[in-house]
Amino acid sequence: DGYRLTVLGYDFLALKALCTRNVVGSVGNQIGVGKESDVYVGGDPERNDLCLKFHRLGRTSFRKIKEKRDYHRKRHAASWLYLSRLAAAKEFAFLKALADRGFPVPRPVDVCRHLVVMGLIEGDTLCHVDHVDDVGALYDRLMSLIVKFGRHGLIHGDFNEFNLMLLENICKVFQEKKKEEEIFSSPEKCSNALDIPLKVKLSIWMIH
């Protein structure tokens, strides 16, 4: 006789622990699905909005995660649940470090197993924005953000319209966990970091 821990069971364990800590009080609708995660809206016991990100390493669309990321750390074997836990811990550590240094990232709240809890941001991802009043100012702000990452010894790795959110002219950055060992030697090397297609009315705004 034995037992097998499923993904939903792992979700329950994480939520139960966070409820016991009085971090999470409710779980709402799913608001995002990615190659590596499921995202839900939630709330704390005082009904303040939260964002709940469940890491889902091992999806069919990203089966080579063990080769492409450093979570495995040369282990001969590791379950996808365990790797998801490592990914969540790493993302939370990056979120906290960046937030402490003034980067525009979601507010880190807590992490448990494969679940990262952060403040909910009300805004639009750039991939859903078709008009910006001051395109040049937005472009300059995004390029300055890339340079700021570089000066702290970081390359985001997925700095694109899907991981940037615009709210009242403020950009927030998501998925801050890629390639921390890479460093910009000069701001000029950022020139190829931004993909700039033409959008509606020739607005140049887009920057994964």
Short mmCIF file of C-alpha atoms in Angstrom, two decimals:
data_model
loop_
_atom_site.label_atom_id
_atom_site.label_comp_id
_atom_site.label_asym_id
_atom_site.label_seq_id
_atom_site.Cartn_x
_atom_site.Cartn_y
_atom_site.Cartn_z
CA ASP A 1 0.00 0.00 0.00
CA GLY A 2 1.10 3.56 -0.62
CA TYR A 3 0.00 6.93 -1.84
CA ARG A 4 0.80 9.37 -4.63
CA LEU A 5 0.82 13.13 -4.22
CA THR A 6 -1.05 14.78 -7.10
CA VAL A 7 -0.78 18.35 -8.34
CA LEU A 8 -4.14 19.26 -6.79
CA GLY A 9 -3.06 17.68 -3.52
CA TYR A 10 0.11 19.76 -3.57
CA ASP A 11 -2.02 22.85 -4.21
CA PHE A 12 -4.12 22.01 -1.15
CA LEU A 13 -1.07 21.56 1.07
CA ALA A 14 0.34 24.93 0.01
CA LEU A 15 -2.98 26.72 0.50
CA LYS A 16 -3.58 25.04 3.86
CA ALA A 17 -0.19 26.18 5.14
CA LEU A 18 -0.73 29.75 3.93
CA CYS A 19 -4.21 29.84 5.48
CA THR A 20 -2.71 28.68 8.78
CA ARG A 21 -0.19 31.54 8.55
CA ASN A 22 -3.10 33.98 7.96
CA VAL A 23 -1.59 34.93 4.60
CA VAL A 24 -4.38 33.62 2.34
CA GLY A 25 -8.06 33.75 3.22
CA SER A 26 -9.74 33.04 -0.12
CA VAL A 27 -9.13 31.82 -3.67
CA GLY A 28 -10.99 33.24 -6.64
CA ASN A 29 -11.04 32.86 -10.40
CA GLN A 30 -8.16 31.82 -12.61
CA ILE A 31 -6.72 34.88 -14.33
CA GLY A 32 -3.77 33.41 -16.21
CA VAL A 33 -2.30 30.22 -17.66
CA GLY A 34 1.31 29.90 -18.73
CA LYS A 35 3.78 27.25 -19.83
CA GLU A 36 5.07 27.03 -16.27
CA SER A 37 2.29 28.32 -14.03
CA ASP A 38 -1.39 28.88 -13.23
CA VAL A 39 -2.39 32.23 -11.76
CA TYR A 40 -5.45 32.93 -9.60
CA VAL A 41 -6.85 35.96 -7.87
CA GLY A 42 -7.11 35.54 -4.12
CA GLY A 43 -7.47 37.47 -0.90
CA ASP A 44 -6.02 37.70 2.57
CA PRO A 45 -8.15 37.30 5.73
CA GLU A 46 -8.86 41.08 5.64
CA ARG A 47 -10.19 40.73 2.04
CA ASN A 48 -7.27 42.55 0.44
CA ASP A 49 -6.63 41.31 -3.10
CA LEU A 50 -3.75 38.94 -3.76
CA CYS A 51 -2.29 37.14 -6.76
CA LEU A 52 -1.63 33.40 -6.33
CA LYS A 53 0.88 31.87 -8.74
CA PHE A 54 1.13 28.06 -8.76
CA HIS A 55 4.28 26.88 -10.52
CA ARG A 56 3.59 23.96 -12.90
CA LEU A 57 6.94 22.77 -14.21
CA GLY A 58 6.66 19.73 -16.45
CA ARG A 59 3.82 20.77 -18.73
CA THR A 60 3.92 19.13 -22.16
CA SER A 61 4.91 22.43 -23.79
CA PHE A 62 8.02 22.77 -21.63
CA ARG A 63 9.28 19.26 -21.00
CA LYS A 64 12.97 20.19 -21.35
CA ILE A 65 12.97 22.39 -18.27
CA LYS A 66 15.59 20.18 -16.61
CA GLU A 67 17.98 20.95 -19.46
CA LYS A 68 17.17 24.65 -19.88
CA ARG A 69 17.07 25.82 -16.27
CA ASP A 70 19.37 25.39 -13.28
CA TYR A 71 16.68 24.07 -10.91
CA HIS A 72 17.89 20.51 -11.34
CA ARG A 73 21.41 21.31 -10.09
CA LYS A 74 22.87 18.08 -11.54
CA ARG A 75 20.53 15.84 -9.54
CA HIS A 76 20.04 12.43 -11.12
CA ALA A 77 16.30 12.47 -10.38
CA ALA A 78 13.74 14.96 -9.12
CA SER A 79 9.96 15.14 -9.35
CA TRP A 80 8.20 17.93 -11.18
CA LEU A 81 6.54 18.93 -7.91
CA TYR A 82 9.94 19.36 -6.28
CA LEU A 83 11.28 21.35 -9.23
CA SER A 84 8.17 23.55 -9.11
CA ARG A 85 8.92 24.21 -5.45
CA LEU A 86 12.49 25.24 -6.29
CA ALA A 87 11.21 27.53 -9.05
CA ALA A 88 8.74 29.21 -6.69
CA ALA A 89 11.39 29.76 -4.02
CA LYS A 90 13.74 31.25 -6.59
CA GLU A 91 11.11 33.57 -8.04
CA PHE A 92 10.09 34.82 -4.60
CA ALA A 93 13.71 35.50 -3.68
CA PHE A 94 14.15 37.52 -6.87
CA LEU A 95 10.87 39.37 -6.33
CA LYS A 96 11.90 40.37 -2.82
CA ALA A 97 15.41 41.40 -3.83
CA LEU A 98 14.13 43.52 -6.72
CA ALA A 99 11.33 45.09 -4.67
CA ASP A 100 13.83 46.02 -1.94
CA ARG A 101 15.92 47.79 -4.59
CA GLY A 102 13.07 49.83 -5.99
CA PHE A 103 12.26 47.83 -9.13
CA PRO A 104 8.63 48.02 -10.35
CA VAL A 105 7.62 44.44 -9.55
CA PRO A 106 4.58 42.95 -7.81
CA ARG A 107 4.70 43.17 -4.01
CA PRO A 108 6.10 39.87 -2.65
CA VAL A 109 3.93 38.51 0.17
CA ASP A 110 4.90 34.90 0.90
CA VAL A 111 5.88 31.59 -0.67
CA CYS A 112 4.96 28.03 0.28
CA ARG A 113 5.96 24.95 -1.68
CA HIS A 114 5.20 25.78 -5.34
CA LEU A 115 2.91 28.74 -4.60
CA VAL A 116 4.07 32.36 -4.74
CA VAL A 117 1.77 34.95 -3.19
CA MET A 118 2.11 38.54 -4.35
CA GLY A 119 0.07 41.71 -4.43
CA LEU A 120 -2.56 41.87 -7.18
CA ILE A 121 -1.87 44.49 -9.83
CA GLU A 122 -4.77 46.08 -11.68
CA GLY A 123 -3.57 46.94 -15.16
CA ASP A 124 -3.11 45.73 -18.73
CA THR A 125 -0.28 43.64 -20.10
CA LEU A 126 1.40 45.41 -23.01
CA CYS A 127 0.27 42.70 -25.41
CA HIS A 128 -3.31 43.95 -24.83
CA VAL A 129 -2.52 47.65 -25.19
CA ASP A 130 -3.13 49.16 -28.63
CA HIS A 131 -2.61 52.85 -27.87
CA VAL A 132 -0.24 54.86 -25.69
CA ASP A 133 -0.42 58.65 -25.47
CA ASP A 134 3.33 59.20 -25.18
CA VAL A 135 5.10 56.35 -26.95
CA GLY A 136 8.53 57.89 -26.62
CA ALA A 137 8.26 58.30 -22.86
CA LEU A 138 7.15 54.70 -22.43
CA TYR A 139 9.98 53.46 -24.64
CA ASP A 140 12.53 55.50 -22.66
CA ARG A 141 11.18 54.17 -19.38
CA LEU A 142 11.40 50.57 -20.55
CA MET A 143 14.92 51.02 -21.89
CA SER A 144 15.95 52.66 -18.62
CA LEU A 145 14.54 49.67 -16.79
CA ILE A 146 16.64 47.29 -18.92
CA VAL A 147 19.73 49.37 -18.16
CA LYS A 148 18.88 49.35 -14.45
CA PHE A 149 18.65 45.55 -14.54
CA GLY A 150 22.04 45.46 -16.23
CA ARG A 151 23.65 47.74 -13.67
CA HIS A 152 22.50 45.33 -10.97
CA GLY A 153 24.10 42.44 -12.88
CA LEU A 154 20.85 41.00 -14.24
CA ILE A 155 19.28 40.11 -17.55
CA HIS A 156 15.54 39.47 -17.29
CA GLY A 157 15.53 36.94 -20.15
CA ASP A 158 11.81 37.40 -20.91
CA PHE A 159 11.49 41.18 -21.09
CA ASN A 160 8.61 41.46 -23.53
CA GLU A 161 5.00 42.56 -23.96
CA PHE A 162 3.66 39.46 -22.16
CA ASN A 163 5.61 40.10 -18.95
CA LEU A 164 5.13 43.86 -18.69
CA MET A 165 1.99 45.43 -17.26
CA LEU A 166 0.95 49.04 -17.74
CA LEU A 167 -1.08 50.81 -15.05
CA GLU A 168 -1.50 54.57 -15.04
CA ASN A 169 1.79 55.06 -16.91
CA ILE A 170 3.68 52.76 -14.54
CA CYS A 171 5.24 49.56 -15.86
CA LYS A 172 5.42 46.45 -13.71
CA VAL A 173 7.72 43.55 -14.57
CA PHE A 174 6.97 39.84 -14.14
CA GLN A 175 9.00 36.59 -14.11
CA GLU A 176 12.22 38.03 -12.72
CA LYS A 177 14.18 34.81 -12.52
CA LYS A 178 16.18 34.33 -15.69
CA LYS A 179 19.93 34.23 -16.26
CA GLU A 180 21.10 36.17 -13.23
CA GLU A 181 24.71 35.36 -14.06
CA GLU A 182 24.70 37.44 -17.24
CA ILE A 183 25.82 41.06 -17.04
CA PHE A 184 25.57 43.99 -19.45
CA SER A 185 29.03 45.42 -20.03
CA SER A 186 27.51 48.68 -21.30
CA PRO A 187 24.03 50.18 -21.86
CA GLU A 188 24.63 50.16 -25.61
CA LYS A 189 24.42 46.37 -25.57
CA CYS A 190 20.73 46.72 -24.73
CA SER A 191 20.01 47.82 -28.29
CA ASN A 192 18.90 44.36 -29.40
CA ALA A 193 16.96 43.56 -26.22
CA LEU A 194 13.79 45.23 -27.45
CA ASP A 195 11.70 44.03 -30.36
CA ILE A 196 9.80 46.99 -31.78
CA PRO A 197 6.95 46.17 -34.18
CA LEU A 198 4.51 48.76 -35.54
CA LYS A 199 1.10 48.77 -33.89
CA VAL A 200 -2.16 50.63 -34.47
CA LYS A 201 -1.66 54.12 -35.96
CA LEU A 202 2.07 53.45 -36.25
CA SER A 203 2.43 53.59 -32.47
CA ILE A 204 5.77 52.06 -31.54
CA TRP A 205 5.34 50.67 -28.09
CA MET A 206 5.94 46.98 -27.83
CA ILE A 207 8.89 45.60 -26.54
CA HIS A 208 8.26 37.30 -23.85
#
